[in-house]
Amino acid sequence: MYEKYSEAMKNLTLSIMELLGLSLGIGKDYYRDFFQDCDYITRCNYYPPCPQPELTQGTGPHTDPVALTILHQQDKEEGLEIFTGGKWQSVPPVPGAFVVNIGDTFMAMTNDMYKSCLHRAVVNQHSSRQSIAFFVLPRRNKVIRAHDSLIGPNDKRLYPDFTWSQLEAFTQKCCRADDKTIKNFVQFLSESSSAE
Ligand code: OGA
Ligand code: NI
């Protein structure tokens, strides 16, 4: 069952990569090829009911450091919120639909043409809530670098080249993923390269 789910999600990932490449004018194969051999992590989230939801955070505000997250909200309870238009807004579950979330790594691959999305999960008093997050990660040693055509003549590269291995190690050793992970990571990279 799990094997079947992963296989279907991998195919879905590659189709989404085609659409993202087309939307940026760099062709349908570019990201598809890049992510052809990528890695995946599945996380099952369980949020029990909480008598005083205002005192707890559920999953605190963060952007996902990965390339892409495909989230399945399993039941009809709301809980996922995104920060947009200056406020937190619920993303109610739609039966049969996934939420596709751009992560920090994909944002860097597009030099911020696509932005990673600030989100959180809140809990409620009455019922538990479950979700399945399918995280898409580049192969560990592949260089993350925005395609040349995404850097306009007057733009500069906003991120140094890095690998998922480096960003993963940073999120695991230095800090929990939050809303400043990628900014802190870029700072950390520039400090470590100037110390060399
Ligand atoms: C996550 C996440 C949201 C949710 O797992 O990174 O943001 O609704 N989950 O469970
Ligand atoms: Ni998340």
mmCIF file of C-alpha atoms in Angstrom, residues 8-151:
data_model
loop_
_atom_site.group_PDB
_atom_site.id
_atom_site.type_symbol
_atom_site.label_atom_id
_atom_site.label_comp_id
_atom_site.label_asym_id
_atom_site.label_seq_id
_atom_site.Cartn_x
_atom_site.Cartn_y
_atom_site.Cartn_z
ATOM 1 C CA ALA A 8 2.014 7.388 -7.540
ATOM 2 C CA MET A 9 3.421 10.393 -5.686
ATOM 3 C CA LYS A 10 6.738 10.133 -7.529
ATOM 4 C CA ASN A 11 4.906 10.218 -10.853
ATOM 5 C CA LEU A 12 2.850 13.168 -9.661
ATOM 6 C CA THR A 13 6.047 14.962 -8.581
ATOM 7 C CA LEU A 14 7.574 14.626 -12.036
ATOM 8 C CA SER A 15 4.392 15.912 -13.703
ATOM 9 C CA ILE A 16 4.380 18.934 -11.371
ATOM 10 C CA MET A 17 8.055 19.518 -12.258
ATOM 11 C CA GLU A 18 7.085 19.599 -15.940
ATOM 12 C CA LEU A 19 4.430 22.221 -15.251
ATOM 13 C CA LEU A 20 6.803 24.323 -13.157
ATOM 14 C CA GLY A 21 9.420 24.246 -15.951
ATOM 15 C CA LEU A 22 6.818 25.217 -18.553
ATOM 16 C CA SER A 23 5.494 28.030 -16.365
ATOM 17 C CA LEU A 24 8.990 29.535 -16.127
ATOM 18 C CA GLY A 25 9.686 29.198 -19.840
ATOM 19 C CA ILE A 26 12.576 26.773 -19.431
ATOM 20 C CA GLY A 27 10.838 23.778 -20.937
ATOM 21 C CA LYS A 28 9.111 20.780 -19.465
ATOM 22 C CA ASP A 29 12.191 18.577 -19.162
ATOM 23 C CA TYR A 30 14.549 20.752 -17.146
ATOM 24 C CA TYR A 31 13.200 20.178 -13.613
ATOM 25 C CA ARG A 32 11.814 16.773 -14.536
ATOM 26 C CA ASP A 33 15.330 15.620 -15.446
ATOM 27 C CA PHE A 34 16.843 17.291 -12.386
ATOM 28 C CA PHE A 35 14.390 15.539 -10.046
ATOM 29 C CA GLN A 36 14.289 12.221 -11.920
ATOM 30 C CA ASP A 37 16.597 10.589 -9.364
ATOM 31 C CA CYS A 38 15.490 12.626 -6.350
ATOM 32 C CA ASP A 39 14.796 11.397 -2.829
ATOM 33 C CA TYR A 40 11.548 11.488 -0.897
ATOM 34 C CA ILE A 41 10.507 11.513 2.734
ATOM 35 C CA THR A 42 6.968 10.817 3.886
ATOM 36 C CA ARG A 43 5.841 12.206 7.230
ATOM 37 C CA CYS A 44 2.554 11.307 8.877
ATOM 38 C CA ASN A 45 1.402 14.131 11.137
ATOM 39 C CA TYR A 46 -1.035 13.494 13.963
ATOM 40 C CA TYR A 47 -2.503 16.397 15.920
ATOM 41 C CA PRO A 48 -4.546 15.283 18.953
ATOM 42 C CA PRO A 49 -7.450 17.443 20.146
ATOM 43 C CA CYS A 50 -6.305 20.069 22.604
ATOM 44 C CA PRO A 51 -8.488 21.505 25.424
ATOM 45 C CA GLN A 52 -6.818 24.916 25.137
ATOM 46 C CA PRO A 53 -5.765 25.310 21.514
ATOM 47 C CA GLU A 54 -4.805 28.961 22.013
ATOM 48 C CA LEU A 55 -1.989 27.873 24.351
ATOM 49 C CA THR A 56 -0.344 25.537 21.902
ATOM 50 C CA GLN A 57 1.227 25.903 18.527
ATOM 51 C CA GLY A 58 0.652 22.599 16.719
ATOM 52 C CA THR A 59 3.372 22.955 14.120
ATOM 53 C CA GLY A 60 4.812 26.456 14.402
ATOM 54 C CA PRO A 61 5.246 28.878 11.495
ATOM 55 C CA HIS A 62 7.795 27.617 8.975
ATOM 56 C CA THR A 63 8.625 27.228 5.331
ATOM 57 C CA ASP A 64 9.559 23.713 4.230
ATOM 58 C CA PRO A 65 13.296 23.590 3.463
ATOM 59 C CA VAL A 66 12.781 20.879 0.810
ATOM 60 C CA ALA A 67 12.076 21.438 -2.902
ATOM 61 C CA LEU A 68 8.357 20.655 -2.861
ATOM 62 C CA THR A 69 5.803 19.275 -0.414
ATOM 63 C CA ILE A 70 2.673 17.474 -1.531
ATOM 64 C CA LEU A 71 0.318 17.438 1.435
ATOM 65 C CA HIS A 72 -2.725 15.269 1.867
ATOM 66 C CA GLN A 73 -5.110 16.515 4.558
ATOM 67 C CA GLN A 74 -6.708 13.273 5.589
ATOM 68 C CA ASP A 75 -9.911 14.282 7.332
ATOM 69 C CA LYS A 76 -12.304 17.163 7.234
ATOM 70 C CA GLU A 77 -10.765 19.089 10.114
ATOM 71 C CA GLU A 78 -9.163 22.382 9.191
ATOM 72 C CA GLY A 79 -5.724 23.062 10.646
ATOM 73 C CA LEU A 80 -3.327 24.092 7.904
ATOM 74 C CA GLU A 81 -2.874 27.859 7.636
ATOM 75 C CA ILE A 82 -0.785 29.941 5.268
ATOM 76 C CA PHE A 83 0.408 33.475 5.853
ATOM 77 C CA THR A 84 -0.772 35.570 2.962
ATOM 78 C CA GLY A 85 -2.164 39.071 2.505
ATOM 79 C CA GLY A 86 -0.704 40.016 5.906
ATOM 80 C CA LYS A 87 -2.686 37.414 7.861
ATOM 81 C CA TRP A 88 -3.047 33.717 8.635
ATOM 82 C CA GLN A 89 -5.645 32.048 6.427
ATOM 83 C CA SER A 90 -6.978 28.527 6.636
ATOM 84 C CA VAL A 91 -6.521 26.086 3.754
ATOM 85 C CA PRO A 92 -9.576 23.865 4.236
ATOM 86 C CA PRO A 93 -9.216 20.259 3.136
ATOM 87 C CA VAL A 94 -10.823 19.517 -0.218
ATOM 88 C CA PRO A 95 -11.697 15.825 -0.630
ATOM 89 C CA GLY A 96 -9.479 14.203 -3.225
ATOM 90 C CA ALA A 97 -7.140 17.203 -3.505
ATOM 91 C CA PHE A 98 -3.540 17.745 -2.456
ATOM 92 C CA VAL A 99 -1.904 20.948 -1.290
ATOM 93 C CA VAL A 100 1.307 21.585 -3.236
ATOM 94 C CA ASN A 101 3.761 23.710 -1.358
ATOM 95 C CA ILE A 102 6.925 25.299 -2.801
ATOM 96 C CA GLY A 103 9.880 24.820 -0.437
ATOM 97 C CA ASP A 104 13.031 26.891 0.131
ATOM 98 C CA THR A 105 15.158 24.723 -2.155
ATOM 99 C CA PHE A 106 12.864 25.227 -5.138
ATOM 100 C CA MET A 107 12.673 28.943 -4.343
ATOM 101 C CA ALA A 108 16.485 29.092 -4.591
ATOM 102 C CA MET A 109 16.370 27.117 -7.870
ATOM 103 C CA THR A 110 14.199 29.868 -9.344
ATOM 104 C CA ASN A 111 16.054 32.843 -7.808
ATOM 105 C CA ASP A 112 12.819 33.721 -5.950
ATOM 106 C CA MET A 113 10.550 33.656 -9.032
ATOM 107 C CA TYR A 114 8.614 31.112 -6.975
ATOM 108 C CA LYS A 115 8.430 31.838 -3.252
ATOM 109 C CA SER A 116 8.354 29.254 -0.495
ATOM 110 C CA CYS A 117 5.149 29.460 1.468
ATOM 111 C CA LEU A 118 5.004 30.354 5.180
ATOM 112 C CA HIS A 119 2.571 27.992 6.890
ATOM 113 C CA ARG A 120 1.663 26.370 10.197
ATOM 114 C CA ALA A 121 -0.708 23.755 11.545
ATOM 115 C CA VAL A 122 -3.029 24.662 14.398
ATOM 116 C CA VAL A 123 -4.982 22.285 16.625
ATOM 117 C CA ASN A 124 -8.572 22.398 17.825
ATOM 118 C CA GLN A 125 -10.574 21.403 20.888
ATOM 119 C CA HIS A 126 -12.864 18.809 19.397
ATOM 120 C CA SER A 127 -11.158 16.418 17.065
ATOM 121 C CA SER A 128 -7.833 15.050 16.083
ATOM 122 C CA ARG A 129 -6.393 15.730 12.658
ATOM 123 C CA GLN A 130 -4.032 13.792 10.439
ATOM 124 C CA SER A 131 -2.063 14.714 7.373
ATOM 125 C CA ILE A 132 0.509 13.026 5.150
ATOM 126 C CA ALA A 133 3.355 15.203 3.928
ATOM 127 C CA PHE A 134 5.327 13.911 0.953
ATOM 128 C CA PHE A 135 8.594 15.840 0.776
ATOM 129 C CA VAL A 136 10.587 16.032 -2.465
ATOM 130 C CA LEU A 137 14.352 16.423 -2.019
ATOM 131 C CA PRO A 138 17.058 16.780 -4.648
ATOM 132 C CA ARG A 139 19.694 14.031 -4.745
ATOM 133 C CA ARG A 140 22.034 14.883 -1.870
ATOM 134 C CA ASN A 141 25.072 16.032 -3.839
ATOM 135 C CA LYS A 142 23.359 17.796 -6.750
ATOM 136 C CA VAL A 143 24.230 21.476 -7.042
ATOM 137 C CA ILE A 144 21.277 23.788 -6.465
ATOM 138 C CA ARG A 145 21.662 26.750 -8.783
ATOM 139 C CA ALA A 146 19.041 28.822 -10.569
ATOM 140 C CA HIS A 147 18.866 28.351 -14.352
ATOM 141 C CA ASP A 148 20.739 31.154 -16.186
ATOM 142 C CA SER A 149 17.611 32.257 -18.036
ATOM 143 C CA LEU A 150 15.916 33.102 -14.721
ATOM 144 C CA ILE A 151 18.537 35.716 -13.909
#
